[in-house]
N, C-alpha and C. Protein backbone atom coordinates (compact mmCIF):
# COMPACT_ATOMS: atom_id res chain seq x y z
N MET A 1 -4.25 109.79 241.94
CA MET A 1 -3.90 108.63 242.09
C MET A 1 -3.19 108.72 240.37
N SER A 2 -1.84 107.97 240.48
CA SER A 2 -1.15 108.55 238.84
C SER A 2 -1.58 107.14 238.84
N LYS A 3 -1.24 106.60 237.27
CA LYS A 3 -1.25 105.55 236.61
C LYS A 3 0.58 104.77 236.83
N GLU A 4 0.19 103.77 237.36
CA GLU A 4 1.37 102.82 237.31
C GLU A 4 2.03 102.36 235.64
N THR A 5 3.01 102.67 235.65
CA THR A 5 3.37 101.89 234.17
C THR A 5 4.61 100.87 234.22
N GLU A 6 4.72 100.54 234.93
CA GLU A 6 5.39 98.80 235.91
C GLU A 6 4.21 97.94 235.57
N GLN A 7 5.04 96.64 234.36
CA GLN A 7 4.02 95.64 234.61
C GLN A 7 4.34 94.34 234.24
N ASP A 8 4.23 93.13 234.13
CA ASP A 8 5.01 92.40 234.55
C ASP A 8 3.88 91.71 233.35
N TYR A 9 4.58 90.43 232.28
CA TYR A 9 3.80 89.83 230.96
C TYR A 9 3.71 88.22 231.16
N LEU A 10 2.61 87.91 231.23
CA LEU A 10 2.44 86.70 231.09
C LEU A 10 2.80 86.51 229.37
N THR A 11 3.36 85.47 228.49
CA THR A 11 3.60 85.19 227.41
C THR A 11 2.52 83.68 227.05
N ARG A 12 1.71 83.88 226.39
CA ARG A 12 0.92 82.57 225.49
C ARG A 12 1.53 81.96 224.82
N GLU A 13 1.23 80.55 224.21
CA GLU A 13 1.40 80.00 223.76
C GLU A 13 1.81 80.78 221.90
N ASP A 14 0.73 81.39 222.00
CA ASP A 14 0.13 82.23 219.84
C ASP A 14 1.09 83.30 220.14
N GLY A 15 2.35 83.82 221.44
CA GLY A 15 2.94 84.88 221.47
C GLY A 15 2.09 85.89 221.44
N ILE A 16 1.09 85.83 222.07
CA ILE A 16 0.44 86.82 222.65
C ILE A 16 0.93 87.49 224.55
N ARG A 17 0.68 88.63 224.01
CA ARG A 17 1.01 88.58 225.37
C ARG A 17 0.15 89.97 226.80
N ILE A 18 0.61 88.83 227.88
CA ILE A 18 -0.82 89.76 228.82
C ILE A 18 -0.59 90.00 229.88
N ALA A 19 -0.34 90.98 229.76
CA ALA A 19 0.11 92.30 231.03
C ALA A 19 -0.54 92.30 232.14
N TYR A 20 0.04 92.26 233.73
CA TYR A 20 -0.56 92.00 234.72
C TYR A 20 0.65 92.77 236.17
N ARG A 21 -0.18 92.81 236.71
CA ARG A 21 1.13 93.28 238.00
C ARG A 21 0.42 92.66 239.30
N HIS A 22 1.10 92.02 239.86
CA HIS A 22 1.06 91.38 240.74
C HIS A 22 1.30 92.01 242.67
N THR A 23 0.94 92.32 243.57
CA THR A 23 1.41 92.64 244.74
C THR A 23 1.45 91.47 246.11
N PRO A 24 2.44 90.73 247.01
CA PRO A 24 2.28 89.98 247.31
C PRO A 24 1.62 90.13 248.63
N GLY A 25 0.82 89.57 249.08
CA GLY A 25 0.69 89.91 250.12
C GLY A 25 -0.15 88.74 251.04
N LYS A 26 -0.49 89.03 252.21
CA LYS A 26 -1.37 87.80 252.99
C LYS A 26 -2.45 87.36 251.96
N ALA A 27 -2.97 85.93 252.59
CA ALA A 27 -4.50 85.15 251.65
C ALA A 27 -5.48 85.89 252.87
N PRO A 28 -6.83 86.20 252.11
CA PRO A 28 -6.76 85.38 250.64
C PRO A 28 -6.18 86.63 250.16
N GLY A 29 -6.32 86.00 248.66
CA GLY A 29 -5.67 87.79 248.01
C GLY A 29 -6.97 88.03 247.06
N VAL A 30 -6.49 88.83 246.06
CA VAL A 30 -7.97 89.82 245.46
C VAL A 30 -7.39 90.12 243.95
N ILE A 31 -8.15 89.62 243.39
CA ILE A 31 -7.87 89.51 241.83
C ILE A 31 -8.65 90.70 241.22
N PHE A 32 -8.41 91.72 240.02
CA PHE A 32 -9.16 92.58 239.93
C PHE A 32 -9.29 91.81 238.41
N PHE A 33 -10.37 91.97 238.20
CA PHE A 33 -11.16 91.85 236.79
C PHE A 33 -11.91 92.24 236.35
N GLY A 34 -11.54 93.43 235.31
CA GLY A 34 -11.82 94.79 235.00
C GLY A 34 -12.88 94.73 233.74
N GLY A 35 -13.99 95.25 233.31
CA GLY A 35 -14.71 95.33 232.97
C GLY A 35 -15.11 95.89 231.39
N PHE A 36 -15.76 96.16 230.85
CA PHE A 36 -15.69 96.11 229.34
C PHE A 36 -14.67 97.36 228.90
N LYS A 37 -13.41 96.96 228.13
CA LYS A 37 -13.14 98.05 227.47
C LYS A 37 -12.20 98.68 228.56
N SER A 38 -12.55 98.17 229.93
CA SER A 38 -11.43 99.11 231.31
C SER A 38 -10.60 98.37 231.48
N ASP A 39 -9.26 98.64 232.13
CA ASP A 39 -7.85 98.12 231.99
C ASP A 39 -7.49 98.32 233.61
N MET A 40 -6.07 97.95 233.94
CA MET A 40 -5.41 97.05 235.29
C MET A 40 -5.01 99.10 235.73
N THR A 41 -5.10 99.87 234.90
CA THR A 41 -4.82 101.12 235.56
C THR A 41 -5.80 102.27 235.57
N GLY A 42 -6.59 101.80 235.82
CA GLY A 42 -8.07 102.38 236.07
C GLY A 42 -8.21 102.72 237.53
N ILE A 43 -9.35 104.03 238.12
CA ILE A 43 -9.27 104.19 239.13
C ILE A 43 -9.20 103.15 240.10
N LYS A 44 -10.49 102.25 239.48
CA LYS A 44 -11.27 101.36 240.44
C LYS A 44 -9.81 100.02 240.59
N ALA A 45 -8.80 99.59 239.88
CA ALA A 45 -7.90 99.07 240.01
C ALA A 45 -6.83 99.69 240.87
N LEU A 46 -6.55 100.85 240.85
CA LEU A 46 -5.27 101.16 241.81
C LEU A 46 -6.11 101.35 242.70
N SER A 47 -7.03 101.74 242.90
CA SER A 47 -7.74 101.99 244.66
C SER A 47 -8.24 100.98 245.07
N LEU A 48 -8.43 99.96 243.92
CA LEU A 48 -8.46 98.26 245.37
C LEU A 48 -7.10 97.92 245.48
N GLU A 49 -5.66 97.93 244.85
CA GLU A 49 -4.78 97.60 245.37
C GLU A 49 -4.58 98.93 246.52
N ALA A 50 -4.44 100.11 246.70
CA ALA A 50 -4.33 100.57 247.45
C ALA A 50 -4.85 100.01 248.83
N ALA A 51 -6.12 99.81 248.59
CA ALA A 51 -6.37 99.27 249.81
C ALA A 51 -6.39 98.13 250.15
N CYS A 52 -6.19 97.01 249.28
CA CYS A 52 -5.24 95.73 249.75
C CYS A 52 -3.68 95.95 250.16
N LYS A 53 -2.78 96.85 249.55
CA LYS A 53 -1.69 97.00 250.62
C LYS A 53 -2.01 97.27 252.06
N LYS A 54 -2.74 98.72 251.77
CA LYS A 54 -2.97 98.76 253.85
C LYS A 54 -3.12 97.86 254.30
N GLN A 55 -3.77 96.78 253.74
CA GLN A 55 -3.73 95.78 254.86
C GLN A 55 -3.06 94.15 254.51
N GLY A 56 -1.91 94.54 253.92
CA GLY A 56 -1.02 93.13 254.09
C GLY A 56 -1.55 92.76 252.75
N ARG A 57 -2.77 92.44 252.22
CA ARG A 57 -3.24 91.95 251.26
C ARG A 57 -2.89 91.17 250.19
N ALA A 58 -2.69 89.94 249.62
CA ALA A 58 -2.29 89.78 248.13
C ALA A 58 -3.04 90.39 247.04
N TYR A 59 -2.97 90.95 246.03
CA TYR A 59 -3.37 91.39 244.31
C TYR A 59 -2.78 91.35 243.79
N THR A 60 -3.98 90.82 242.66
CA THR A 60 -3.70 90.84 240.97
C THR A 60 -4.45 91.67 240.10
N ARG A 61 -3.98 92.62 239.45
CA ARG A 61 -4.91 92.97 238.32
C ARG A 61 -4.17 92.75 237.38
N PHE A 62 -4.38 92.72 236.01
CA PHE A 62 -4.02 92.27 234.50
C PHE A 62 -5.07 93.16 233.73
N ASP A 63 -4.66 92.90 232.18
CA ASP A 63 -5.65 93.64 230.91
C ASP A 63 -6.09 92.40 229.87
N TYR A 64 -7.33 92.38 229.80
CA TYR A 64 -7.35 91.16 229.07
C TYR A 64 -6.72 91.38 227.70
N ARG A 65 -6.67 90.70 226.44
CA ARG A 65 -6.81 91.10 225.58
C ARG A 65 -7.08 91.46 224.64
N GLY A 66 -5.86 92.96 224.10
CA GLY A 66 -6.74 93.86 223.48
C GLY A 66 -7.33 94.82 224.69
N HIS A 67 -6.75 94.98 225.44
CA HIS A 67 -7.00 96.05 226.46
C HIS A 67 -5.73 96.55 226.94
N GLY A 68 -5.39 97.58 227.51
CA GLY A 68 -4.73 98.54 228.15
C GLY A 68 -3.28 98.13 227.71
N ARG A 69 -2.31 97.46 228.13
CA ARG A 69 -0.93 96.90 228.22
C ARG A 69 -1.03 95.62 227.46
N SER A 70 -2.42 94.75 227.19
CA SER A 70 -1.69 93.30 226.87
C SER A 70 -1.86 94.12 225.16
N ASP A 71 -1.48 92.44 224.82
CA ASP A 71 -1.21 92.31 223.47
C ASP A 71 -2.45 92.14 222.52
N GLY A 72 -2.74 92.96 221.50
CA GLY A 72 -3.98 92.10 220.38
C GLY A 72 -4.86 93.53 220.36
N ASP A 73 -5.88 93.35 219.34
CA ASP A 73 -6.74 94.37 218.74
C ASP A 73 -7.58 93.99 219.31
N PHE A 74 -8.67 94.64 220.10
CA PHE A 74 -9.93 94.29 220.86
C PHE A 74 -10.48 94.07 219.57
N GLU A 75 -11.02 95.35 219.18
CA GLU A 75 -11.70 94.89 217.56
C GLU A 75 -11.42 93.50 216.61
N LYS A 76 -10.95 92.85 216.69
CA LYS A 76 -10.66 91.78 216.09
C LYS A 76 -9.79 90.32 217.26
N VAL A 77 -10.45 90.09 218.53
CA VAL A 77 -10.28 89.16 219.19
C VAL A 77 -11.80 88.79 218.88
N LYS A 78 -11.20 87.04 218.82
CA LYS A 78 -11.99 86.17 218.30
C LYS A 78 -13.01 85.85 219.31
N MET A 79 -14.20 85.92 219.38
CA MET A 79 -15.02 85.25 220.64
C MET A 79 -14.91 83.84 220.90
N VAL A 80 -14.99 82.72 221.10
CA VAL A 80 -14.76 81.66 221.36
C VAL A 80 -16.51 81.74 221.42
N ASP A 81 -16.52 80.52 220.56
CA ASP A 81 -18.23 79.71 220.64
C ASP A 81 -18.49 78.61 221.85
């Protein structure tokens, strides 16, 4: 399975861009939440997307701030108190 390069961005008020990819389809949709230091182009995210496409189901995957194609440096992301 090849890594996709196409994504959209959600721009936060502070200018940080969060990368995401949405595939339209029927409800209920599926959202992929990656694990620690994983991103939306990994084998699990892409395999789940393929399964959703096969079923005609909506699917969204994204990269957390400081991960993958989203802006930010993981080492500098401030955790919420």
